[in-house]
Short mmCIF file of N, CA, C and O in Angstrom, two decimals:
data_model
loop_
_atom_site.label_atom_id
_atom_site.label_comp_id
_atom_site.label_asym_id
_atom_site.label_seq_id
_atom_site.Cartn_x
_atom_site.Cartn_y
_atom_site.Cartn_z
N UNK M 1 0.68 -1.21 0.32
CA UNK M 1 0.06 0.03 -0.01
C UNK M 1 0.90 1.24 0.11
O UNK M 1 0.48 2.25 -0.66
N UNK M 2 1.88 1.28 0.75
CA UNK M 2 2.80 2.51 0.95
C UNK M 2 3.38 2.75 -0.48
O UNK M 2 3.63 3.86 -0.90
N UNK M 3 3.73 1.76 -1.24
CA UNK M 3 4.25 1.94 -2.55
C UNK M 3 3.19 2.62 -3.48
O UNK M 3 3.68 3.59 -4.13
N UNK M 4 2.07 2.39 -3.29
CA UNK M 4 1.10 3.00 -4.11
C UNK M 4 0.90 4.34 -3.75
O UNK M 4 0.65 5.35 -4.51
N UNK M 5 1.16 4.69 -2.56
CA UNK M 5 0.93 6.10 -2.02
C UNK M 5 2.23 6.96 -2.42
O UNK M 5 2.15 8.09 -2.65
N UNK M 6 3.35 6.30 -2.33
CA UNK M 6 4.46 7.02 -2.93
C UNK M 6 4.61 7.40 -4.35
O UNK M 6 4.81 8.43 -4.84
N UNK M 7 3.65 6.35 -5.14
CA UNK M 7 3.53 6.47 -6.65
C UNK M 7 2.45 7.86 -6.74
O UNK M 7 2.91 8.63 -7.68
N UNK M 8 1.55 7.88 -5.97
CA UNK M 8 0.60 9.03 -6.09
C UNK M 8 1.30 10.22 -5.71
O UNK M 8 1.23 11.19 -6.39
N UNK M 9 2.12 10.35 -4.62
CA UNK M 9 2.94 11.73 -4.45
C UNK M 9 3.73 11.96 -5.34
O UNK M 9 4.07 13.14 -5.77
N UNK M 10 4.41 11.06 -6.09
CA UNK M 10 5.36 11.28 -7.15
C UNK M 10 4.55 12.08 -8.43
O UNK M 10 5.13 12.87 -8.92
N UNK M 11 3.37 11.18 -8.50
CA UNK M 11 2.68 11.81 -9.58
C UNK M 11 2.09 13.32 -9.49
O UNK M 11 2.17 14.13 -10.25
N UNK M 12 1.72 13.40 -8.09
CA UNK M 12 1.28 14.79 -7.76
C UNK M 12 2.48 15.69 -7.86
O UNK M 12 2.29 16.87 -8.33
N UNK M 13 3.67 15.48 -7.46
CA UNK M 13 4.92 16.27 -7.44
C UNK M 13 5.03 16.73 -9.19
O UNK M 13 5.49 17.84 -9.47
N UNK M 14 4.94 15.68 -9.90
CA UNK M 14 5.34 15.79 -11.36
C UNK M 14 4.22 16.80 -12.16
O UNK M 14 4.58 17.61 -12.68
N UNK M 15 3.03 16.48 -11.54
CA UNK M 15 1.77 17.54 -12.02
C UNK M 15 2.05 18.88 -11.59
O UNK M 15 2.10 19.79 -12.30
N UNK M 16 2.42 19.06 -10.38
CA UNK M 16 2.85 20.59 -9.77
C UNK M 16 4.17 20.88 -10.52
O UNK M 16 4.04 22.15 -10.93
N UNK M 17 5.15 20.24 -10.88
CA UNK M 17 6.32 20.75 -11.67
C UNK M 17 5.64 21.17 -13.16
O UNK M 17 6.09 22.29 -13.47
N UNK M 18 4.86 20.29 -13.68
CA UNK M 18 4.42 20.81 -15.07
C UNK M 18 3.58 22.23 -14.86
O UNK M 18 3.77 22.97 -15.76
N UNK M 19 2.75 22.23 -13.99
CA UNK M 19 1.84 23.37 -13.74
C UNK M 19 2.63 24.70 -13.48
O UNK M 19 2.50 25.73 -14.11
N UNK M 20 3.57 24.75 -12.54
CA UNK M 20 4.62 25.64 -12.28
C UNK M 20 5.26 26.14 -13.53
O UNK M 20 5.62 27.10 -13.86
N UNK M 21 5.72 25.31 -14.30
CA UNK M 21 6.70 25.39 -15.26
C UNK M 21 5.88 26.27 -16.48
O UNK M 21 6.44 27.08 -16.97
N UNK M 22 4.52 25.96 -16.67
CA UNK M 22 3.63 26.69 -17.40
C UNK M 22 3.31 28.07 -16.90
O UNK M 22 3.13 29.07 -17.71
N UNK M 23 3.05 28.19 -15.71
CA UNK M 23 2.94 29.27 -15.02
C UNK M 23 4.06 30.36 -15.03
O UNK M 23 3.82 31.64 -15.05
N UNK M 24 5.17 29.71 -15.05
CA UNK M 24 6.42 30.64 -15.19
C UNK M 24 6.93 30.59 -16.52
O UNK M 24 8.52 31.09 -16.61
N UNK M 25 6.41 30.64 -17.50
CA UNK M 25 6.88 30.81 -19.00
C UNK M 25 7.88 29.60 -19.39
O UNK M 25 8.83 29.76 -19.86
N UNK M 26 7.58 28.61 -18.74
CA UNK M 26 8.56 27.37 -19.09
C UNK M 26 9.73 27.50 -18.70
O UNK M 26 10.72 26.81 -19.08
N UNK M 27 10.03 27.85 -17.24
CA UNK M 27 11.34 27.99 -16.62
C UNK M 27 11.83 26.56 -16.40
O UNK M 27 11.06 25.74 -15.95
N UNK M 28 13.14 26.43 -16.77
CA UNK M 28 13.48 25.09 -16.80
C UNK M 28 14.28 24.65 -15.41
O UNK M 28 14.70 23.74 -15.32
N UNK M 29 14.38 25.71 -14.55
CA UNK M 29 15.03 25.34 -13.25
C UNK M 29 14.05 25.25 -12.16
O UNK M 29 14.00 26.19 -11.18
N UNK M 30 13.21 24.29 -12.39
CA UNK M 30 11.94 24.28 -11.38
C UNK M 30 12.33 22.69 -10.62
O UNK M 30 12.58 21.69 -11.36
N UNK M 31 12.29 22.99 -9.20
CA UNK M 31 12.50 21.51 -8.55
C UNK M 31 11.23 21.40 -7.67
O UNK M 31 10.94 22.47 -7.00
N UNK M 32 10.58 20.35 -7.78
CA UNK M 32 9.51 19.95 -6.78
C UNK M 32 9.81 18.55 -5.98
O UNK M 32 10.03 17.70 -6.71
N UNK M 33 10.05 18.85 -4.80
CA UNK M 33 10.18 17.56 -3.91
C UNK M 33 9.21 17.45 -2.93
O UNK M 33 8.27 18.55 -2.62
N UNK M 34 9.01 16.33 -2.15
CA UNK M 34 7.97 16.14 -1.01
C UNK M 34 8.74 15.71 0.33
O UNK M 34 9.72 14.77 0.13
N UNK M 35 8.32 16.09 1.32
CA UNK M 35 8.65 15.28 2.64
C UNK M 35 7.38 14.74 3.20
O UNK M 35 6.33 15.53 3.19
N UNK M 36 7.49 13.46 3.38
CA UNK M 36 6.07 12.88 3.86
C UNK M 36 6.20 12.75 5.41
O UNK M 36 7.07 12.37 6.04
N UNK M 37 4.85 13.36 5.88
CA UNK M 37 4.77 13.19 7.43
C UNK M 37 3.93 12.09 7.75
O UNK M 37 3.51 11.36 6.73
N UNK M 38 3.23 12.00 8.84
CA UNK M 38 2.34 10.95 9.29
C UNK M 38 1.03 11.09 8.48
O UNK M 38 0.49 10.26 7.80
N UNK M 39 0.63 12.30 8.51
CA UNK M 39 -0.76 12.53 7.82
C UNK M 39 -0.56 13.88 6.85
O UNK M 39 -1.49 14.09 6.02
N UNK M 40 0.51 14.51 6.75
CA UNK M 40 0.70 15.58 5.93
C UNK M 40 1.94 15.31 5.14
O UNK M 40 2.90 15.08 5.47
N UNK M 41 1.63 15.62 3.89
CA UNK M 41 2.89 15.76 2.75
C UNK M 41 3.20 17.28 2.51
O UNK M 41 2.19 17.98 2.24
N UNK M 42 4.41 17.56 2.37
CA UNK M 42 4.74 18.95 2.22
C UNK M 42 5.55 19.12 0.87
O UNK M 42 6.57 18.41 0.85
N UNK M 43 5.02 19.55 -0.03
CA UNK M 43 5.74 19.76 -1.34
C UNK M 43 6.46 21.10 -1.54
O UNK M 43 5.79 21.85 -1.23
N UNK M 44 7.68 20.89 -1.73
CA UNK M 44 8.52 22.05 -1.64
C UNK M 44 8.71 22.23 -3.27
O UNK M 44 9.27 21.66 -3.97
N UNK M 45 8.69 23.65 -3.53
CA UNK M 45 8.86 24.17 -4.76
C UNK M 45 9.89 25.17 -4.90
O UNK M 45 10.01 26.09 -3.87
N UNK M 46 11.04 24.94 -5.62
CA UNK M 46 12.04 25.63 -5.59
C UNK M 46 12.28 26.15 -7.03
O UNK M 46 12.33 25.49 -7.93
N UNK M 47 12.38 27.46 -7.30
CA UNK M 47 12.46 28.03 -8.46
C UNK M 47 13.42 29.37 -8.28
O UNK M 47 13.31 29.90 -7.48
N UNK M 48 13.72 29.85 -9.62
CA UNK M 48 14.64 30.99 -9.56
C UNK M 48 13.73 32.14 -8.95
O UNK M 48 12.84 32.31 -9.21
N UNK M 49 14.39 33.28 -8.25
CA UNK M 49 13.63 34.44 -7.61
C UNK M 49 12.99 35.21 -8.81
O UNK M 49 11.91 35.86 -8.44
N UNK M 50 13.49 35.19 -10.00
CA UNK M 50 12.72 36.17 -10.80
C UNK M 50 11.36 35.60 -11.39
O UNK M 50 10.61 36.26 -11.97
N UNK M 51 10.91 34.24 -11.00
CA UNK M 51 9.94 33.59 -11.43
C UNK M 51 8.90 33.68 -10.26
O UNK M 51 7.75 33.16 -10.43
N UNK M 52 9.50 33.97 -9.05
CA UNK M 52 8.54 33.74 -7.99
C UNK M 52 7.13 34.52 -8.02
O UNK M 52 6.07 34.20 -7.60
N UNK M 53 7.30 35.82 -8.59
CA UNK M 53 6.29 36.72 -8.67
C UNK M 53 5.22 36.14 -9.52
O UNK M 53 3.86 36.37 -9.22
N UNK M 54 5.57 35.63 -10.66
CA UNK M 54 4.53 34.94 -11.60
C UNK M 54 3.77 33.86 -10.83
O UNK M 54 2.83 33.64 -11.02
N UNK M 55 4.58 33.15 -9.84
CA UNK M 55 3.93 31.83 -9.33
C UNK M 55 2.97 32.23 -8.27
O UNK M 55 1.97 31.94 -8.12
N UNK M 56 3.35 33.32 -7.61
CA UNK M 56 2.75 33.73 -6.39
C UNK M 56 1.21 34.64 -6.91
O UNK M 56 0.19 34.47 -6.48
N UNK M 57 1.47 35.36 -8.11
CA UNK M 57 0.37 36.19 -8.72
C UNK M 57 -0.04 37.42 -7.68
O UNK M 57 0.43 37.60 -6.79
N UNK M 58 -0.79 38.19 -8.42
CA UNK M 58 -1.34 39.41 -7.83
C UNK M 58 -2.38 39.22 -6.47
O UNK M 58 -3.28 38.36 -6.69
N UNK M 59 -1.98 39.64 -5.63
CA UNK M 59 -2.56 39.22 -4.20
C UNK M 59 -2.39 37.75 -3.85
O UNK M 59 -3.26 37.26 -2.92
N UNK M 60 -1.53 37.07 -4.25
CA UNK M 60 -1.44 35.70 -4.04
C UNK M 60 -2.28 34.79 -4.53
O UNK M 60 -2.50 33.51 -4.08
N UNK M 61 -3.17 35.29 -5.45
CA UNK M 61 -4.15 34.20 -6.41
C UNK M 61 -3.61 33.24 -6.84
O UNK M 61 -4.32 32.14 -6.85
N UNK M 62 -2.53 33.35 -7.54
CA UNK M 62 -2.24 31.92 -8.27
C UNK M 62 -1.68 31.14 -7.34
O UNK M 62 -2.07 29.69 -7.33
N UNK M 63 -1.02 31.13 -6.37
CA UNK M 63 -0.48 30.18 -5.39
C UNK M 63 -1.67 29.66 -4.59
O UNK M 63 -1.62 28.52 -4.50
N UNK M 64 -2.49 30.41 -4.27
CA UNK M 64 -3.74 30.04 -3.55
C UNK M 64 -4.67 29.09 -4.34
O UNK M 64 -4.86 28.18 -4.04
N UNK M 65 -4.81 29.28 -5.78
CA UNK M 65 -5.41 28.33 -6.58
C UNK M 65 -4.62 27.29 -6.75
O UNK M 65 -5.32 26.10 -6.59
N UNK M 66 -3.57 27.21 -6.79
CA UNK M 66 -2.54 26.07 -6.85
C UNK M 66 -2.57 25.21 -5.67
O UNK M 66 -2.58 23.92 -5.59
N UNK M 67 -2.81 25.90 -4.30
CA UNK M 67 -2.86 25.21 -3.17
C UNK M 67 -4.18 24.28 -3.18
O UNK M 67 -4.31 23.46 -2.49
N UNK M 68 -5.18 25.16 -3.59
CA UNK M 68 -6.40 24.60 -3.58
C UNK M 68 -6.51 23.35 -4.52
O UNK M 68 -7.25 22.26 -4.17
N UNK M 69 -6.07 23.26 -5.69
CA UNK M 69 -6.04 22.09 -6.55
C UNK M 69 -5.25 21.11 -5.75
O UNK M 69 -5.60 19.99 -5.91
N UNK M 70 -4.00 21.32 -5.12
CA UNK M 70 -3.10 20.35 -4.49
C UNK M 70 -4.05 19.56 -3.38
O UNK M 70 -3.95 18.45 -3.17
N UNK M 71 -4.81 20.64 -2.58
CA UNK M 71 -5.53 20.01 -1.52
C UNK M 71 -6.51 18.91 -2.19
O UNK M 71 -6.78 18.02 -1.53
N UNK M 72 -7.22 19.27 -3.24
CA UNK M 72 -8.36 18.52 -3.81
C UNK M 72 -7.61 17.07 -4.24
O UNK M 72 -8.23 15.99 -4.08
N UNK M 73 -6.48 17.25 -5.02
CA UNK M 73 -5.83 15.91 -5.46
C UNK M 73 -5.34 15.15 -4.32
O UNK M 73 -5.56 14.02 -4.35
N UNK M 74 -4.73 15.70 -3.20
CA UNK M 74 -4.37 14.95 -1.98
C UNK M 74 -5.42 14.22 -1.32
O UNK M 74 -5.58 13.11 -0.97
N UNK M 75 -6.49 15.06 -1.14
CA UNK M 75 -7.76 14.45 -0.33
C UNK M 75 -8.47 13.46 -0.91
O UNK M 75 -8.87 12.51 -0.30
N UNK M 76 -8.39 13.50 -2.29
CA UNK M 76 -8.87 12.28 -3.06
C UNK M 76 -8.29 10.81 -2.68
O UNK M 76 -8.87 10.06 -3.00
N UNK M 77 -6.87 11.10 -2.30
CA UNK M 77 -6.11 9.95 -2.10
C UNK M 77 -5.99 9.85 -0.42
O UNK M 77 -5.07 8.96 -0.14
N UNK M 78 -6.77 10.49 0.35
CA UNK M 78 -6.81 10.28 1.71
C UNK M 78 -5.55 10.91 2.76
O UNK M 78 -5.38 10.55 3.61
N UNK M 79 -4.90 11.88 2.16
CA UNK M 79 -3.91 12.65 3.05
C UNK M 79 -3.88 14.05 2.60
O UNK M 79 -4.55 14.45 1.83
N UNK M 80 -3.18 14.91 3.64
CA UNK M 80 -3.27 16.26 3.38
C UNK M 80 -1.97 16.77 2.73
O UNK M 80 -0.88 16.10 3.15
N UNK M 81 -2.05 17.90 2.10
CA UNK M 81 -0.83 18.19 1.46
C UNK M 81 -0.76 19.65 1.53
O UNK M 81 -1.82 20.40 1.39
N UNK M 82 0.48 20.23 1.61
CA UNK M 82 0.72 21.80 1.66
C UNK M 82 1.95 22.13 0.83
O UNK M 82 2.65 21.36 0.49
N UNK M 83 1.97 23.45 0.22
CA UNK M 83 3.12 23.72 -0.68
C UNK M 83 3.84 24.69 0.23
O UNK M 83 3.31 25.43 0.86
N UNK M 84 5.13 24.52 -0.03
CA UNK M 84 6.16 25.45 0.68
C UNK M 84 7.04 25.90 -0.30
O UNK M 84 7.58 25.12 -1.29
N UNK M 85 7.09 27.20 -0.50
CA UNK M 85 7.94 27.81 -1.61
C UNK M 85 9.53 27.90 -0.90
O UNK M 85 9.57 28.57 0.08
N UNK M 86 10.50 27.37 -1.37
CA UNK M 86 11.62 27.33 -0.90
C UNK M 86 12.48 28.78 -1.46
O UNK M 86 12.48 28.99 -2.47
N UNK M 87 13.00 29.39 -0.17
CA UNK M 87 13.60 30.50 -0.63
C UNK M 87 15.14 30.33 -0.83
O UNK M 87 15.65 29.86 -0.15
#
């Protein structure tokens, strides 16, 4: 079962990387990793400083929407997930 959940987490990380890449005009220097806790998975997004504004968006709308999508994807598989922007 745990291997299946690792596969789900990897697919979600891959999806996040694709979406963030599209949001930041195809920036090639995006890294998405995750740290798995007991009930919460933290997805860490690392990208160059000059693209962070595009990811966050006006008033934080882009990152909030991305967090809502992540919440929906992870809840569908029975775990909680959050996004952490690595500075």
